[in-house]
Tab-separated table of C-alpha atoms in Angstrom:
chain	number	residue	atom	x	y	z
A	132	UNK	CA	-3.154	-3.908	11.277
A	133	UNK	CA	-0.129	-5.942	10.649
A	134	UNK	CA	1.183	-7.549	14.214
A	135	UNK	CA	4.518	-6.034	14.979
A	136	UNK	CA	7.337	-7.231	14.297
A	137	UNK	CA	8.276	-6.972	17.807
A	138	UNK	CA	6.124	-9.167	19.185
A	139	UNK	CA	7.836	-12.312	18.835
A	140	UNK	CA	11.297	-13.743	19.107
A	141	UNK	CA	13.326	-12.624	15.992
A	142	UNK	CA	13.719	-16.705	14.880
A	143	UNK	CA	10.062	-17.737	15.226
A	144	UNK	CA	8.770	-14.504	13.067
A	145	UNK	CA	7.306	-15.485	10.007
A	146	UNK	CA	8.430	-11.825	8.352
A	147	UNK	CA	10.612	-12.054	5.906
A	148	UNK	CA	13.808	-9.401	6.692
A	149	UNK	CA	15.936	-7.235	3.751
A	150	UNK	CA	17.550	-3.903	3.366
A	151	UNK	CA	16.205	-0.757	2.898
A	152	UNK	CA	16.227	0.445	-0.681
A	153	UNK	CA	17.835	4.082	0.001
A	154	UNK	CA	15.460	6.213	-0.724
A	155	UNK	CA	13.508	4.081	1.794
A	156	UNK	CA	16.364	5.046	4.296
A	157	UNK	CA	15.984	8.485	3.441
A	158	UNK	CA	12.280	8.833	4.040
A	159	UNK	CA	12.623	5.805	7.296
A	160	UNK	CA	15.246	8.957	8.675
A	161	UNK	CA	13.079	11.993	7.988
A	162	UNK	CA	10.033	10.154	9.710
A	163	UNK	CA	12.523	9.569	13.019
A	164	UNK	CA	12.773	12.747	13.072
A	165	UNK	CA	9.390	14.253	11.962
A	166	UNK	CA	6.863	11.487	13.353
A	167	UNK	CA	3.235	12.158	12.925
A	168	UNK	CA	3.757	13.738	9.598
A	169	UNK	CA	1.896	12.668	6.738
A	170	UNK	CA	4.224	14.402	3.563
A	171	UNK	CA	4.714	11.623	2.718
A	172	UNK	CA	1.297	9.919	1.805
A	173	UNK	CA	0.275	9.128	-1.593
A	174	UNK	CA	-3.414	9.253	-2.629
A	175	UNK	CA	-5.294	7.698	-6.056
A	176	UNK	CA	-8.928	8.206	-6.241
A	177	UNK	CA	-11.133	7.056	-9.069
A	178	UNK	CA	-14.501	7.649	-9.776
A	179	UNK	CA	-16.204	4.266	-10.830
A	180	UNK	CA	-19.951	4.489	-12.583
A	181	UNK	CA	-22.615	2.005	-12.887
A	182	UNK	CA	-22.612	-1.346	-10.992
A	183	UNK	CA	-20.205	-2.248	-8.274
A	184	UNK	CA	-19.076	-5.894	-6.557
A	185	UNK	CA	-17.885	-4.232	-3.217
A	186	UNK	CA	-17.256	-8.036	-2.315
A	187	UNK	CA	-15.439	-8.597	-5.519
A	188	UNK	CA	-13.483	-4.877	-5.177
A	189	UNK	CA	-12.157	-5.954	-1.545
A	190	UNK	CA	-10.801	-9.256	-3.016
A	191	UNK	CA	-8.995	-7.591	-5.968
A	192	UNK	CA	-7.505	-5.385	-3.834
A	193	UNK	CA	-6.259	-8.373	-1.146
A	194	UNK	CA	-4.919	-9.959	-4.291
A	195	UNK	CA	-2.748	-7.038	-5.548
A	196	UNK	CA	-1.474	-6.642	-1.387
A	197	UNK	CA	-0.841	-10.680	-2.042
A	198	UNK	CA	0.831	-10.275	-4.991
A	199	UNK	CA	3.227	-7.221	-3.850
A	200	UNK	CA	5.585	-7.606	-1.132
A	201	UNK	CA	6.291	-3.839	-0.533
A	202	UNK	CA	2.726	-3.788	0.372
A	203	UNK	CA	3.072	-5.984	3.317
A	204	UNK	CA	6.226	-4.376	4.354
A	205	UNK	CA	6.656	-2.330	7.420
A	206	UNK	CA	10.258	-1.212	8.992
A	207	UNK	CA	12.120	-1.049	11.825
A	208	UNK	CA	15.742	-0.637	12.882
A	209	UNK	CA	18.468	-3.810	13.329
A	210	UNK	CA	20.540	-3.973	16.216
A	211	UNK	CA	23.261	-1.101	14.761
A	212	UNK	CA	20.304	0.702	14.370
A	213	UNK	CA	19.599	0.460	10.622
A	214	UNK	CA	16.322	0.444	8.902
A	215	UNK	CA	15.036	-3.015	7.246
A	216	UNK	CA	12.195	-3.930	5.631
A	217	UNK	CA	10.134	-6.555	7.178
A	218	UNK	CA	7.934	-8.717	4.943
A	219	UNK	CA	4.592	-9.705	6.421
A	220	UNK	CA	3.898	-13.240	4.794
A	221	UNK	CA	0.237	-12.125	4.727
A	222	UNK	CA	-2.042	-9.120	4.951
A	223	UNK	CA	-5.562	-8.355	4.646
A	224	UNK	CA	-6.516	-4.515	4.227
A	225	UNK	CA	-10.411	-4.049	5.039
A	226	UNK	CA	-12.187	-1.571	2.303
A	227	UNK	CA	-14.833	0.648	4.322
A	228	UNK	CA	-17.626	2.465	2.682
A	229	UNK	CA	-18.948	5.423	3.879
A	230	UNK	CA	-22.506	5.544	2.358
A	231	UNK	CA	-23.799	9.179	1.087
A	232	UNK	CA	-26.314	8.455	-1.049
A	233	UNK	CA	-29.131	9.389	1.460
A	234	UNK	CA	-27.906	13.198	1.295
A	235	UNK	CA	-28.688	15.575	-1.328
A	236	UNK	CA	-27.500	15.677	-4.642
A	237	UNK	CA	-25.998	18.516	-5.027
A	238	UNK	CA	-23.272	18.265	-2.362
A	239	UNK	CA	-22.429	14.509	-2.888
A	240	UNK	CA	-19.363	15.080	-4.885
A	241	UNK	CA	-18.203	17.683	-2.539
A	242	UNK	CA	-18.415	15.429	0.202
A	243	UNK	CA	-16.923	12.538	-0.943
A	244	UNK	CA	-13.507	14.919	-1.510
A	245	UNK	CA	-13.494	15.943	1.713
A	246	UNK	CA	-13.819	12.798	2.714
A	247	UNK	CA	-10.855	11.367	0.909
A	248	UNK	CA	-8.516	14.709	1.610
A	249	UNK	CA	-8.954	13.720	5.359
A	250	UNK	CA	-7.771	9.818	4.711
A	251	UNK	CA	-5.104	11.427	2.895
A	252	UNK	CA	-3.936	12.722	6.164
A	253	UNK	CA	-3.542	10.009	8.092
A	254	UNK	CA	-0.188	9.472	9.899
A	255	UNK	CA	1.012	6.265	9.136
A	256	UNK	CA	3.140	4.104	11.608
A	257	UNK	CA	6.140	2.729	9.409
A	258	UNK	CA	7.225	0.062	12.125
A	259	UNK	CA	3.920	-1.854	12.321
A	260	UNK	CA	1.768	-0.990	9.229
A	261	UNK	CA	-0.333	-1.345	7.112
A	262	UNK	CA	1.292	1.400	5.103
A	263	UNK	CA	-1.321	1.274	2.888
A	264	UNK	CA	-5.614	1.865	2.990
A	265	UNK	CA	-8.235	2.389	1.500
A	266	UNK	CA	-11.837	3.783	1.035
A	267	UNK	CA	-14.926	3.717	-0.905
A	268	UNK	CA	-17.460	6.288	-0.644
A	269	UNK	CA	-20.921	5.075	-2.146
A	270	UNK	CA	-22.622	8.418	-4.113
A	271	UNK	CA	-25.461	6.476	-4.982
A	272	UNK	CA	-26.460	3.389	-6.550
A	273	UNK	CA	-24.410	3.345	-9.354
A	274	UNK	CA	-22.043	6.010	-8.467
A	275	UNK	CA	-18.988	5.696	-6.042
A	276	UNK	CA	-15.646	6.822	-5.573
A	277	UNK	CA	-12.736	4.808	-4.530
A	278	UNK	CA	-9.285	6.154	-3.018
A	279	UNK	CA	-6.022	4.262	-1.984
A	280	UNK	CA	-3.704	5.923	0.187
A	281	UNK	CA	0.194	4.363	0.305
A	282	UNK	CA	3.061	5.462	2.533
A	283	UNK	CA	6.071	6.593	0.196
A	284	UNK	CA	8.059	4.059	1.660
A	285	UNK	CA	5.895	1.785	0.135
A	286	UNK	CA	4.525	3.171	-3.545
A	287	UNK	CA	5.494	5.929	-5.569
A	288	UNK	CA	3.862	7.119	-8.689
A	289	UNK	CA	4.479	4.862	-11.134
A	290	UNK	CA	3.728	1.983	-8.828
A	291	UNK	CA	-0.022	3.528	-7.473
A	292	UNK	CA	-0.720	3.621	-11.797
A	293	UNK	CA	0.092	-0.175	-11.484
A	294	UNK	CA	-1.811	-1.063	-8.780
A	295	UNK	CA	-4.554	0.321	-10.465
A	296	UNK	CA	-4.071	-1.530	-13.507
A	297	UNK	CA	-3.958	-4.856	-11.506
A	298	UNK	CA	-6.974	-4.302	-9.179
A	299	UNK	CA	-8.995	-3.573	-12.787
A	300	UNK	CA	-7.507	-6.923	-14.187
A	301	UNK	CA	-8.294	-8.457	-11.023
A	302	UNK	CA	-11.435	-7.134	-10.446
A	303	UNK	CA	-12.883	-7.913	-14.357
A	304	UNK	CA	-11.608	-11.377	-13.993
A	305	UNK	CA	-13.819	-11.685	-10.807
A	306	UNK	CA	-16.862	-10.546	-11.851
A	307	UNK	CA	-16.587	-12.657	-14.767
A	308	UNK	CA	-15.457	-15.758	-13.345
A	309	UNK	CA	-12.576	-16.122	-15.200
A	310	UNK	CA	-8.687	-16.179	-13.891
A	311	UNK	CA	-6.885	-13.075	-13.981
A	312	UNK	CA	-4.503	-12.837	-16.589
A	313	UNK	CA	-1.658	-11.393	-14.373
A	314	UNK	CA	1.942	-12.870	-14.828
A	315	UNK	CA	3.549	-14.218	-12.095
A	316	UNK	CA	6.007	-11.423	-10.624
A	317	UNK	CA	9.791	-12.378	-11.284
A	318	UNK	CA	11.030	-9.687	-9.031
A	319	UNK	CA	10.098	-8.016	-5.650
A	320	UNK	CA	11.328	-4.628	-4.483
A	321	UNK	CA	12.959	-6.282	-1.766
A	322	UNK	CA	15.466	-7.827	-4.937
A	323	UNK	CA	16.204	-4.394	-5.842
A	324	UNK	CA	16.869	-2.971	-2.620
A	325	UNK	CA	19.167	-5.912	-1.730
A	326	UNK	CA	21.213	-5.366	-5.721
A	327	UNK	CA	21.135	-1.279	-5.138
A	328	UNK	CA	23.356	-2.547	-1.767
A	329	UNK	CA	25.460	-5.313	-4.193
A	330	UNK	CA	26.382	-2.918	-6.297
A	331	UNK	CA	27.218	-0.410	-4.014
A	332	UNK	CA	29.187	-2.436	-1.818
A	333	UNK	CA	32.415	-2.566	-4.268
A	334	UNK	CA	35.374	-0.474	-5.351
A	335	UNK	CA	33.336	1.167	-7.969
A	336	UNK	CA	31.162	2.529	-5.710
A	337	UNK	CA	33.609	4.226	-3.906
């Protein structure tokens, strides 16, 4: 898990501090006051067929947390008792495999979904992360199922369909020894968080 943010002097920390996007605020208050309640989790699963790089699949998936902030970003409250977003500089999310190929057939699928509904319950902790996991689930030799769950602080629909369209990219590109061809990301959500305050902040707001 990502160290908390309270375990070091605020000026030695190597997180990187911004506001809370609002609808971050909202969902920071309702877990104040509902903690241990996992509404709020997003789940993707895909099926994948014939061979997989489990080795190759982890490292996509570190590259996509690498390349988006609000994946390394946990929260807690400033001194007047506001929510922020804290920035880990770096995070690495393990990818465990629950092997089912040794029980029968029929009941595979089955078990794989119930596997993945009880990830999708897990309560996560918004002030020290990771707000996001994952797991495979290995059907057979060719066969397996993969599911990433996110925190809604974190993702939100459209975002999960982009992650998935990155860890393909970034996954293709490492099986076939070739760089990814992923842009370099102009903008984090951190930038819009901190403009939604900007603009906000004026006259016109009021």
């Amino acid at each position: 898990p990502a160290p908390s943010p309270d375990s070091a002097d605020e000026t030695h920390r190597p997180y990187k501090f911004l506001p809370a996007s609002f609808a971050q605020r909202r969902l920071w208050f309702l877990d104040q006051l509902d903690s241990g309640n996992s509404a709020y989790n997003l789940v993707a699963a895909l099926r994948l067929r014939g061979a997989l790089d489990l080795a190759a699949l982890r490292w996509a998936l570190n590259r996509v947390v690498d390349r988006h902030e609000a994946l390394r970003t946990v929260f807690r409250a400033d001194a007047a008792g506001e929510p922020q977003q804290c920035v880990a500089p770096s995070l690495t999310i393990p990818l465990p495999v629950t092997d089912l190929a040794a029980e029968p057939e029929a009941g595979r699928a089955e078990r794989a979904r119930a596997l993945i509904e009880t990830e999708t319950e897990h309560v996560f902790d918004l002030s020290r992360g990771p707000l996001i996991k994952t797991l495979a689930v290995r059907l057979g030799e060719r066969d397996h199922a993969l599911a990433v769950i996110c925190h809604h602080t974190v993702c939100d629909g459209w975002s999960m369909a982009r992650l998935f369209e990155e860890l393909s990219e970034l996954y293709a590109a490492r099986t076939a020894g070739r760089e990814p061809s992923l842009a370099p990301l102009p903008l984090q959500f951190g930038d819009h968080a901190a403009r939604q305050h900007r603009e906000l902040a004026g006259p016109e707001a009021e």
